[in-house]
Coordinates of C-alpha atoms in Angstrom, one line a residue:
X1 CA 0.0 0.0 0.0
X2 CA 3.0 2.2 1.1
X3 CA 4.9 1.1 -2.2
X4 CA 2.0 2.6 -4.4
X5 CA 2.4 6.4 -2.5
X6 CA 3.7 9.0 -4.9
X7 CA 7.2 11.4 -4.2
X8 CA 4.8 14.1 -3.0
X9 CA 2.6 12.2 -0.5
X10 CA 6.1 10.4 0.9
X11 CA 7.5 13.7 1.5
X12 CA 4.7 14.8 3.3
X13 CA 4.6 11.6 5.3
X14 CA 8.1 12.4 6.2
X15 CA 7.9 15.7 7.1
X16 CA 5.1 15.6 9.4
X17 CA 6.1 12.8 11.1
X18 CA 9.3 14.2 12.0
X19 CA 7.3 17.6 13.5
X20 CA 5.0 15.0 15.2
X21 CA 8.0 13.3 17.4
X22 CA 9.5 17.0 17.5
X23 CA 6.4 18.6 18.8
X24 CA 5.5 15.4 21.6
X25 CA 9.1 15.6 22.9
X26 CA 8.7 19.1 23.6
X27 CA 4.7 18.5 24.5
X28 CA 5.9 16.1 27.3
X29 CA 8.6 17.8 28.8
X30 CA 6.5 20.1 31.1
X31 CA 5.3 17.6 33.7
X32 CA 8.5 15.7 35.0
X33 CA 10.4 19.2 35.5
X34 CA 7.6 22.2 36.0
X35 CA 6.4 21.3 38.8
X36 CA 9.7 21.2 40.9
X37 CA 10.1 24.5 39.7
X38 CA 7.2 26.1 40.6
X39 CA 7.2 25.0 43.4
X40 CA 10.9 26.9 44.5
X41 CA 9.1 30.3 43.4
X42 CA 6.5 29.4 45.8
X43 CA 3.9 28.5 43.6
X44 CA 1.3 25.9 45.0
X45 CA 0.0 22.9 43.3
X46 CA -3.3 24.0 42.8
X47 CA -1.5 27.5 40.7
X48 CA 1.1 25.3 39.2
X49 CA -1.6 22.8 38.2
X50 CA -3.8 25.2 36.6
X51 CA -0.6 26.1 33.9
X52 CA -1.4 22.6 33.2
X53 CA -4.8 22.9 32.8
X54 CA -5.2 26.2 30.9
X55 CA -2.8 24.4 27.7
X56 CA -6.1 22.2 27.3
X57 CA -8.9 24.8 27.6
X58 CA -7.2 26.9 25.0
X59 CA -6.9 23.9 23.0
X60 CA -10.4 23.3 23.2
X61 CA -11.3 26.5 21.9
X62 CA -9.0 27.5 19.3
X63 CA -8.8 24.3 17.7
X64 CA -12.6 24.7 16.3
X65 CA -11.7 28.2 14.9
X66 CA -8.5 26.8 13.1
X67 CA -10.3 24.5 10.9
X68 CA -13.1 26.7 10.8
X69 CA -11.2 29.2 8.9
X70 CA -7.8 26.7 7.5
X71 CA -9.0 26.8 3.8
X72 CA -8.4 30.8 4.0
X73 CA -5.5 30.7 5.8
X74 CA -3.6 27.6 3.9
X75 CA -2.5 24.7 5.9
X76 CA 0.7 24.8 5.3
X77 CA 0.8 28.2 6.4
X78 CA -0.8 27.0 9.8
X79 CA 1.4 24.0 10.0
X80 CA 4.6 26.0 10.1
X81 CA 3.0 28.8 12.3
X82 CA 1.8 26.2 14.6
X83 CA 5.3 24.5 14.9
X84 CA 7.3 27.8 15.0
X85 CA 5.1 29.0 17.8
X86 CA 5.2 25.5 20.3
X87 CA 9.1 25.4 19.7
X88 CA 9.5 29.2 20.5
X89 CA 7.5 29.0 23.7
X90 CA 9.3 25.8 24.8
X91 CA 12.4 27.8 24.7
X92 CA 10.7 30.6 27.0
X93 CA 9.5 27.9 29.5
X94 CA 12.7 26.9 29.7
X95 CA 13.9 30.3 31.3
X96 CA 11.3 30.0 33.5
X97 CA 13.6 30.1 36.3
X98 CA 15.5 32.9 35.8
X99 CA 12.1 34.7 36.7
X100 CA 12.4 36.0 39.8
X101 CA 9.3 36.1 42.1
X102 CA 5.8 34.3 42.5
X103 CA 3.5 36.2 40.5
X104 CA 5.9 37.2 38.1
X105 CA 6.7 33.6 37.4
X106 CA 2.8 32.3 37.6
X107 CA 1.5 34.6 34.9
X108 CA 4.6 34.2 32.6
X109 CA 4.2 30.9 32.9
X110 CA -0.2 31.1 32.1
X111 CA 1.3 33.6 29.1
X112 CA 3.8 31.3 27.3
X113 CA 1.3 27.9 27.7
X114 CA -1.5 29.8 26.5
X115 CA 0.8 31.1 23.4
X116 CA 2.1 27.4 23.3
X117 CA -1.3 25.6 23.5
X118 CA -2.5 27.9 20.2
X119 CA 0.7 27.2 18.3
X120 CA -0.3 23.6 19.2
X121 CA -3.6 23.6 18.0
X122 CA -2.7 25.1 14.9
X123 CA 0.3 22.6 14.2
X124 CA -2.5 19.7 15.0
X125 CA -5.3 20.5 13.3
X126 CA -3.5 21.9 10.1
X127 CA -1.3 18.5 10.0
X128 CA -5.0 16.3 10.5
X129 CA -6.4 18.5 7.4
X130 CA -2.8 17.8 5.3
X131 CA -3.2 13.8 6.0
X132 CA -6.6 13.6 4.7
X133 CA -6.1 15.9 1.5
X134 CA -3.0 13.9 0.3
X135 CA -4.4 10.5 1.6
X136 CA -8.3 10.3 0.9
X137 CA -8.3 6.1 0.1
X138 CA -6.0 5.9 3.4
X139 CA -6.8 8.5 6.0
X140 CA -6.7 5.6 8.7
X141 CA -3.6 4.2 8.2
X142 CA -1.7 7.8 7.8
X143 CA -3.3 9.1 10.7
X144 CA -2.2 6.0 12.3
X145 CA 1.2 6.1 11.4
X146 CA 1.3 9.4 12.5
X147 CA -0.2 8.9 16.1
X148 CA 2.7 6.6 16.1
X149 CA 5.2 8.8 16.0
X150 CA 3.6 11.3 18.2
X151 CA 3.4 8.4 21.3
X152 CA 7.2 7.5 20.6
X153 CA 7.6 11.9 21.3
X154 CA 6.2 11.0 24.8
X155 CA 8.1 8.5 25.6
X156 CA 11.9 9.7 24.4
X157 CA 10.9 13.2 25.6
X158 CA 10.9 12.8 29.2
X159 CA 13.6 10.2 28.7
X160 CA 16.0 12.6 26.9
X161 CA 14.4 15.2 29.3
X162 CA 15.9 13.6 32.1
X163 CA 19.1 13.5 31.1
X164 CA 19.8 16.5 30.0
X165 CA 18.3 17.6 33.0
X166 CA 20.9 16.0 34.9
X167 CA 23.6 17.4 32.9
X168 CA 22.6 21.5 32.9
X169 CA 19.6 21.9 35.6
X170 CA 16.4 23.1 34.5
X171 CA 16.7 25.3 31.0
X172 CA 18.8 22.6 29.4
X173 CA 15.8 20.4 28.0
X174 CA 13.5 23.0 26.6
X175 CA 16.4 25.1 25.2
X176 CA 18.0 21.9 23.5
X177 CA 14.5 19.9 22.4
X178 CA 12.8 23.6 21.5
X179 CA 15.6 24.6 19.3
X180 CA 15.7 20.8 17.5
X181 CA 11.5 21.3 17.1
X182 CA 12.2 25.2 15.7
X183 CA 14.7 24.0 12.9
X184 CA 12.0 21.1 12.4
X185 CA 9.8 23.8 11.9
X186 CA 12.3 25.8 9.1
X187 CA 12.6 22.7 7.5
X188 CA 8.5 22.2 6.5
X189 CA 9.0 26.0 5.3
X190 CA 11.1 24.6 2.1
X191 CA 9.9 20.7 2.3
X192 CA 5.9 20.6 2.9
X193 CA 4.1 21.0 -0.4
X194 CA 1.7 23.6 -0.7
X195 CA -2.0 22.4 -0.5
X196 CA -4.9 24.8 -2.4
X197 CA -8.7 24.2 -1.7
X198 CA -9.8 23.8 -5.3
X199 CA -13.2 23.2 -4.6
X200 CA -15.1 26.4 -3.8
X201 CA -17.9 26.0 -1.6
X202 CA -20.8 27.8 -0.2
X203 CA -20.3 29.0 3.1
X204 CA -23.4 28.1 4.6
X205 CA -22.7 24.2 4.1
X206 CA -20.5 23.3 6.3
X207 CA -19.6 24.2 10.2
X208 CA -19.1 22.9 13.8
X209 CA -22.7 22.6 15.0
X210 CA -24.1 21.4 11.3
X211 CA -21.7 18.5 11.9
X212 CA -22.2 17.7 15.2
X213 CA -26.2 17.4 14.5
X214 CA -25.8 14.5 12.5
X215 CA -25.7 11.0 14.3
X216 CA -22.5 9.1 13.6
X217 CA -20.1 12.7 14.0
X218 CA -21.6 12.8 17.3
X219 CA -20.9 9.3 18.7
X220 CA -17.4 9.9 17.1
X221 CA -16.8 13.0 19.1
X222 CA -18.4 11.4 22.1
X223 CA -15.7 8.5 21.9
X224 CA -12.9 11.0 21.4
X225 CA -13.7 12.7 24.5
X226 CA -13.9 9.7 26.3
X227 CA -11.0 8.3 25.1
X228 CA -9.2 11.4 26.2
X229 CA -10.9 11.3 29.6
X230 CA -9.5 8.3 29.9
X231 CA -6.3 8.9 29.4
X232 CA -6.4 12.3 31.9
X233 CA -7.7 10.1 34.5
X234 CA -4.7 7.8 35.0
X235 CA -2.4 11.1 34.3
X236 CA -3.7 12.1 37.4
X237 CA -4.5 8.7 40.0
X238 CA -1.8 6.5 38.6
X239 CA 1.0 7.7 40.9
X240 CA -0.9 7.9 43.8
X241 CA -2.3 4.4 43.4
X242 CA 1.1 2.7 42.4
X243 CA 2.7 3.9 45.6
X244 CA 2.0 1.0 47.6
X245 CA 4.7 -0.7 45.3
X246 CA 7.1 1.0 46.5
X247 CA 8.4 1.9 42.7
X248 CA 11.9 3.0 42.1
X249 CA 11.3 6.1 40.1
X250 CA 12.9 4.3 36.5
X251 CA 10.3 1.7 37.0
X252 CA 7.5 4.2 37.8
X253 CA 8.2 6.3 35.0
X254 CA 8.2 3.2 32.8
X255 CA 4.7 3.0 34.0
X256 CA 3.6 5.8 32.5
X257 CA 4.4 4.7 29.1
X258 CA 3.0 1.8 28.6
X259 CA -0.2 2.5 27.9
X260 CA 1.3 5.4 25.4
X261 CA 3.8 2.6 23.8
X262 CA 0.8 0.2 23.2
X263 CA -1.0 2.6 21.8
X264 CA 2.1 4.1 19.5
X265 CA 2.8 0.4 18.3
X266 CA -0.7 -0.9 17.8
X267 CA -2.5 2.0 16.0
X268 CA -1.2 1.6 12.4
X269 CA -2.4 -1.7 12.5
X270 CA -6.8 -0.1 13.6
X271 CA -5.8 2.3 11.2
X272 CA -5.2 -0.5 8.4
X273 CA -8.6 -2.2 9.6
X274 CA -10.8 0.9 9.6
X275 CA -9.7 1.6 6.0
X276 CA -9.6 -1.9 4.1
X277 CA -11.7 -4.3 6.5
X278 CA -14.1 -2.9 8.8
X279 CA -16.2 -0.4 9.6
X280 CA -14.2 2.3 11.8
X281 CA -17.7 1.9 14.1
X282 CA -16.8 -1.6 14.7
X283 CA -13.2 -0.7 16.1
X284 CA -15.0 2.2 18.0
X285 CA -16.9 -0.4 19.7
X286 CA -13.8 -3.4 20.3
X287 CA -11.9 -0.1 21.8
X288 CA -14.9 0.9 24.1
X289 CA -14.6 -3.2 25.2
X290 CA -11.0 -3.0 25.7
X291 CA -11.1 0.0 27.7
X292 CA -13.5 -1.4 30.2
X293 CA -11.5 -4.7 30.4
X294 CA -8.1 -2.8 31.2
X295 CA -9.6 -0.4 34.0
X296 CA -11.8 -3.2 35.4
X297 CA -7.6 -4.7 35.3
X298 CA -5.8 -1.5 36.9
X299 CA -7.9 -1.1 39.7
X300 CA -9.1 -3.8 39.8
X301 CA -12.7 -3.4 39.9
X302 CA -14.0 -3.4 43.0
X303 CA -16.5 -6.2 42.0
X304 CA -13.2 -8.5 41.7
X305 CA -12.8 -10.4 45.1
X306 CA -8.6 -9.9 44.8
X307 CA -5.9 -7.5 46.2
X308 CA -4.3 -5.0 43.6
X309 CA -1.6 -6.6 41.9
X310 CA 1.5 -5.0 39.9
X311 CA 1.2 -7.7 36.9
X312 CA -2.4 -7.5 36.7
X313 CA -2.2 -3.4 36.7
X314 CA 0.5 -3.7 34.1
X315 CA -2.0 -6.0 31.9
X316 CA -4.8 -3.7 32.0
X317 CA -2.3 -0.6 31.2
X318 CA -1.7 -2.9 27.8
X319 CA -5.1 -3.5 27.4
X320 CA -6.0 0.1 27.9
X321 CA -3.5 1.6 25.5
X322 CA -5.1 -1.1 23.0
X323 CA -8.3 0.3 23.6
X324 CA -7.3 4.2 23.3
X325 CA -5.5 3.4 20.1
X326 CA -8.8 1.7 18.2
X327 CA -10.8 4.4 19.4
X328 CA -9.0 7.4 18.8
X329 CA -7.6 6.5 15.1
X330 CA -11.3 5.2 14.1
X331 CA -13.3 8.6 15.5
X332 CA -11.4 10.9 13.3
X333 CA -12.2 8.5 10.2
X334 CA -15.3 8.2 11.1
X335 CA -16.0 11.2 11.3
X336 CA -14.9 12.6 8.5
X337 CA -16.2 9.8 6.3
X338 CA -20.0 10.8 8.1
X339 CA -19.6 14.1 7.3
X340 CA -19.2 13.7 3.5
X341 CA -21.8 11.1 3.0
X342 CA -24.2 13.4 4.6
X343 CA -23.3 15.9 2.2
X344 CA -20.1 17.8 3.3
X345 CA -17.9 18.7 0.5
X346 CA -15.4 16.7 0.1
X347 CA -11.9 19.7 0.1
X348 CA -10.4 21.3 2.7
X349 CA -13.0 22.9 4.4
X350 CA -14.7 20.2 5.3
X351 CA -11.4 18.2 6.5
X352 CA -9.9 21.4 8.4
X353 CA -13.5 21.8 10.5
X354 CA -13.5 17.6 11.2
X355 CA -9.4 18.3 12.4
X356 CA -10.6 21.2 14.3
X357 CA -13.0 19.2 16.2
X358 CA -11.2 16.5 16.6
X359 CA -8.7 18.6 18.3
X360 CA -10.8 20.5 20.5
X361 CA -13.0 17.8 22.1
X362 CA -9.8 15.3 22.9
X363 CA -8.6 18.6 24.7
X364 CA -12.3 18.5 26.4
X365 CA -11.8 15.3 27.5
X366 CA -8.2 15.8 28.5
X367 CA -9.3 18.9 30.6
X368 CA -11.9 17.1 32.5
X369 CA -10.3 13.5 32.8
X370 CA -7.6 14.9 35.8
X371 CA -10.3 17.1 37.1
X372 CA -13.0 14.5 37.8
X373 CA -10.2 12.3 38.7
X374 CA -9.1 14.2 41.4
X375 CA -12.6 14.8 43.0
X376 CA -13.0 11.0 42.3
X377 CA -9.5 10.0 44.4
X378 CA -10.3 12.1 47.3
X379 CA -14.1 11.1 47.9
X380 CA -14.3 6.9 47.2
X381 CA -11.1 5.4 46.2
X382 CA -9.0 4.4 43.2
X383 CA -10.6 1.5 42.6
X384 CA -14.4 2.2 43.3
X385 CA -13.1 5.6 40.6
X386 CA -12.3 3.8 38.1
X387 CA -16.2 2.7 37.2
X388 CA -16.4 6.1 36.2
X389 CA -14.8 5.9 33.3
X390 CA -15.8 1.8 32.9
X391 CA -19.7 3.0 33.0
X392 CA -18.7 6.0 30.7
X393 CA -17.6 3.7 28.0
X394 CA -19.6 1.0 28.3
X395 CA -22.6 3.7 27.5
X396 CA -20.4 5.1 24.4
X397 CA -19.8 1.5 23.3
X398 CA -23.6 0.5 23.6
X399 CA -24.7 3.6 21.5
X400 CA -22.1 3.2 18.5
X401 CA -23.5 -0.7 18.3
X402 CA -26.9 0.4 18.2
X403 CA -26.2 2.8 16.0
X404 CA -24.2 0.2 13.6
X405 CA -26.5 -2.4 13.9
X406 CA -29.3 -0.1 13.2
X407 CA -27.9 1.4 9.9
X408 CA -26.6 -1.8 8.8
X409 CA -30.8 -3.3 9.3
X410 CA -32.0 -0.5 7.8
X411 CA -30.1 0.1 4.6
X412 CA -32.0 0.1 1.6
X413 CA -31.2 0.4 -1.5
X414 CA -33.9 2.4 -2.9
X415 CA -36.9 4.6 -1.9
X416 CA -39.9 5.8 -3.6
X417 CA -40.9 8.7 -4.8
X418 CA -44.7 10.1 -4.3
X419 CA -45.8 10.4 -7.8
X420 CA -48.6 13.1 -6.7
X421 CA -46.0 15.5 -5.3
X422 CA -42.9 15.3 -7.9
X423 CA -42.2 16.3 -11.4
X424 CA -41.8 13.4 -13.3
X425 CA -39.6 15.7 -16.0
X426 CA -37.5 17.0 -12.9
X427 CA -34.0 15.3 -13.2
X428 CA -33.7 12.6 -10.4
X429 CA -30.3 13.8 -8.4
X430 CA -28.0 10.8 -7.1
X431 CA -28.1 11.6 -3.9
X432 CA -25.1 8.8 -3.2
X433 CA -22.1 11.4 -3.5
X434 CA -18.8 10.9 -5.2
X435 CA -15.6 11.4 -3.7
X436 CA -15.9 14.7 -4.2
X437 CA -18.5 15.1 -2.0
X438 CA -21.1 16.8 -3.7
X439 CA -24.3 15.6 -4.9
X440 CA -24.1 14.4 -8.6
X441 CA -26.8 15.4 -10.9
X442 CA -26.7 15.3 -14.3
X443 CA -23.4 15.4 -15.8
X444 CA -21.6 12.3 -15.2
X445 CA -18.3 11.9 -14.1
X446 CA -16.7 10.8 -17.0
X447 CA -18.4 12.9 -19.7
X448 CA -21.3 11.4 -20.4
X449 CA -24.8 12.4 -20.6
X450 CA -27.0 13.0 -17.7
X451 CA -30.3 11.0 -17.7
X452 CA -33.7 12.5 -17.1
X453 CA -36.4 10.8 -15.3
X454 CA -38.5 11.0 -18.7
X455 CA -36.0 9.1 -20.8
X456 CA -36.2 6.0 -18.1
X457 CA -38.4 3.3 -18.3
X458 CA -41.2 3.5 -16.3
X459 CA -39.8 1.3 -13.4
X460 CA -36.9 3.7 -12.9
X461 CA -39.0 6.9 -12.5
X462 CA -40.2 5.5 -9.0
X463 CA -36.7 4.5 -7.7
X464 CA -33.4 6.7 -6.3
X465 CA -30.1 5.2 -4.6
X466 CA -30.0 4.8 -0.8
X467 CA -27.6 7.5 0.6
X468 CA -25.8 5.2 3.3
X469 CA -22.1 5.8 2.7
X470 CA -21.7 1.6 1.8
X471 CA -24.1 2.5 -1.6
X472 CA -21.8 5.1 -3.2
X473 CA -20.7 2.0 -5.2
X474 CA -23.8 0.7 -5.4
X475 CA -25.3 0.0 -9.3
X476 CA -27.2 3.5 -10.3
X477 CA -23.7 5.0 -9.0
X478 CA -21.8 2.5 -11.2
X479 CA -23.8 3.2 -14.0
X480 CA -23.4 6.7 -13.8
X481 CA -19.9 6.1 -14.6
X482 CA -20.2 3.3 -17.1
X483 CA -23.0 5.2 -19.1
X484 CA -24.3 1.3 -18.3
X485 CA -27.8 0.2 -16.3
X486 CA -27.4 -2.5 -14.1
X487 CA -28.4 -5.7 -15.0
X488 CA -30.6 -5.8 -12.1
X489 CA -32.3 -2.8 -13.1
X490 CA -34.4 -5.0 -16.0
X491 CA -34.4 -5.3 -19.9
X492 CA -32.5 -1.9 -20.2
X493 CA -29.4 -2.4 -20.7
X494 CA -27.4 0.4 -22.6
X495 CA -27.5 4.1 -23.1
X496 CA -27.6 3.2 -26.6
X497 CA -30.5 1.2 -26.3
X498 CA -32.5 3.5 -24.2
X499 CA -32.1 6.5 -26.5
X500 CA -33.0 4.1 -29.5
X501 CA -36.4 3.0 -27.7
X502 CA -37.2 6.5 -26.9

């Protein structure tokens, strides 16, 4: 599949994957050394904890905005912004303690990750928007891939971190892994190929709350956010409930990453099902399963009549970051695929405002994981906590089944049309779309001659094509770019023969 990738789309594979591990080092490097830090200047946890926060919520809301308005601005444009800006700003948090003072050192520090989390966002969505222009037939595998290299950012980042930590104190890591993500960043200047909207759209048809009206871009979003939730939740109980161990801090750290190195190694291969095999639904649903299996494991449950055990934690950390992985590279194909079969142009519009969300409601779920978390810990226990997020996905993986099982029951090929109410001279739109996007009406694809409803046999005028995303294949839409009928259609065979009998 890789083989058949042309010079172009291989450059951009490169390029972007090497800003992905560039921007997770740097991404990663503010939890294992900040809060030391802060702490010195005399902030508390709660102050120094919010910095952590705040890189979300802007996140959440500038991300929407970004692919709102990325066709205008260009995404290459907002890629190399995006990168410039996080690489910058991890410099600056790096002279952090030179800052002398609380306050002073507080709001520089709510200044630079609130400049940081927009360059992010911008870097993020822009890069989501460039994988699913260059790769439409394999959105799921690229994104995959990319994910990939992103998780192996998280884990070298703290690693490296630490020792350059060791060797020059605190400003050594972001100085060193900022500068090696800003010359990342002047490299996609002259590397990354320029990508153009062609397709000129009216404004009015797409945007954020049109998409999130329609069924299967909801329960996508839903299973990003709790995917990300997730993820937040051990961020912020894990420690805490691995200290009865007794961890050295090497094997606690190594922890941390597992579910991240599961997830980094095992997402090309849910991105390789969701586009050749399945149904990215179906891997929504195995990673909703997985999930609950590997917290029911961490905890355990409190339903399980055992102790908590360190091989049986470290099994449901693998289990999890399975889990995460099918979820997370199946929502944002998903929901992109919805979106154009429900009538979303098929250009960069329409793939900057699914990046956009995407984006934004992982950072929603991100931002309220550790904070419910928390709240969680203090009031009724690790284990008894983690059936929040068990019950939370077992309801997400209950509605996306329904919601397969249901289409998949329901899809009909045709439907008729009320012969009281319609013109039978009005042209009968396909309303199965191309890969374009847009609804195809007369003129077909290839050249050829649209067909009105008047120069069909009787038995056609009462029948149009299903719009379920499975029937864009289906026979009317292969005859509209074989100038053939089905053979299923009747005695009409050819064009040819049509036009000869009228």
């Amino acid at each position: 599949m890789m083989a058949q990738f042309t010079k172009r789309q291989w450059l951009t594979l490169i390029v972007i994957s090497i800003a992905d591990f560039a921007n997770a080092i740097c991404v990663s490097l503010q939890a294992p050394f900040y809060p030391q830090e802060a702490e010195k200047k005399g902030a508390s946890p709660s102050e120094y904890g919010l910095v952590f926060g705040i890189f979300e919520f802007i996140v959440f809301i500038i991300s929407p905005l970004y692919g709102q308005y990325l066709h205008r601005i260009g995404p290459k444009l907002l890629f190399n912004g995006g990168i410039l800006t996080t690489g910058t700003c991890a410099i600056f948090f790096g002279l952090l303690d030179k800052v002398n003072g609380h306050y002073p050192f507080i709001i520089l520090s709510f200044v630079i990750r609130i400049v940081e989390a927009m360059g992010n966002a911008a870097f993020l969505t822009a890069s989501f928007a460039i994988i699913a222009k260059e790769f439409p037939d394999n959105v799921a595998t690229t994104f995959a891939s990319l994910e990939t290299f992103f998780g192996l950012g998280l884990i070298v980042g703290p690693t490296v971190g630490g020792i350059l930590y060791q060797v020059g104190g605190y400003t050594t890591p972001f100085v060193v892994l900022g500068s090696a993500l800003f010359t990342t960043a002047v490299m996609t200047i002259f590397i990354l190929p320029v990508h153009s909207n062609n397709n000129q759209t009216n404004p009015n048809t797409v945007g954020v709350k049109k998409a999130l009206r329609i069924p299967g871009v909801l329960i996508a979003t839903s299973s990003i956010i709790a995917t990300s939730m997730s993820i937040g939740f051990l961020q912020a109980t894990l420690e805490p409930h691995l200290r009865q161990f007794d961890l050295s801090p090497i094997v606690l750290g190594l922890m941390f990453v597992i579910n991240g190195g599961t997830y980094a190694i095992t997402a090309p291969a849910w991105g390789w099902l969701c586009d050749k095999h399945s149904h990215p639904k179906v891997a929504t649903v195995a990673g909703c399963i997985l999930v609950v299996i590997g917290f029911m494991l961490v905890g355990p449950a409190p339903f399980i009549p055992c102790p908590t055990l360190l091989w049986m934690t470290i099994c449901g950390l693998v289990v999890h970051g399975l889990g995460m992985a099918a979820q997370l590279v199946a929502s944002f194909t998903d929901a992109l695929r919805t979106s154009i079969q429900y009538g979303f142009p098929n250009n960069l519009e329409t793939y900057g405002l699914i990046s956009g969300l995407w984006t934004s409601t992982f950072a929603l779920g991100a931002f309220i994981g550790p904070s419910v978390a928390g709240i969680l810990l203090d009031n009724i226990g690790f284990r008894n906590a983690t059936m929040f997020i068990v019950l939370l996905h077992m309801l997400v993986g209950a509605i996306a089944a329904v919601f397969l099982s249901t289409c998949t029951l329901r899809r009909k090929p045709y439907t008729e049309i009320n012969a009281t109410t319609e013109d039978p001279r009005t042209p009968l739109t396909d309303s199965c779309q191309s890969r374009s996007g847009s609804y195809r009406h007369q003129p077909s694809p290839r050249g050829g001659q649209g067909v009105p409803i008047v120069d069909r046999p009787s038995g056609m005028n009462s029948l149009i094509v299903c719009n379920s995303y499975s029937n864009r294949a289906g026979a009317w839409s292969r005859a509209s770019y074989s100038g053939r009928y089905s053979h299923s259609y009747g005695s009409i065979e050819t064009k040819r023969y049509l036009e000869m009998t009228t």
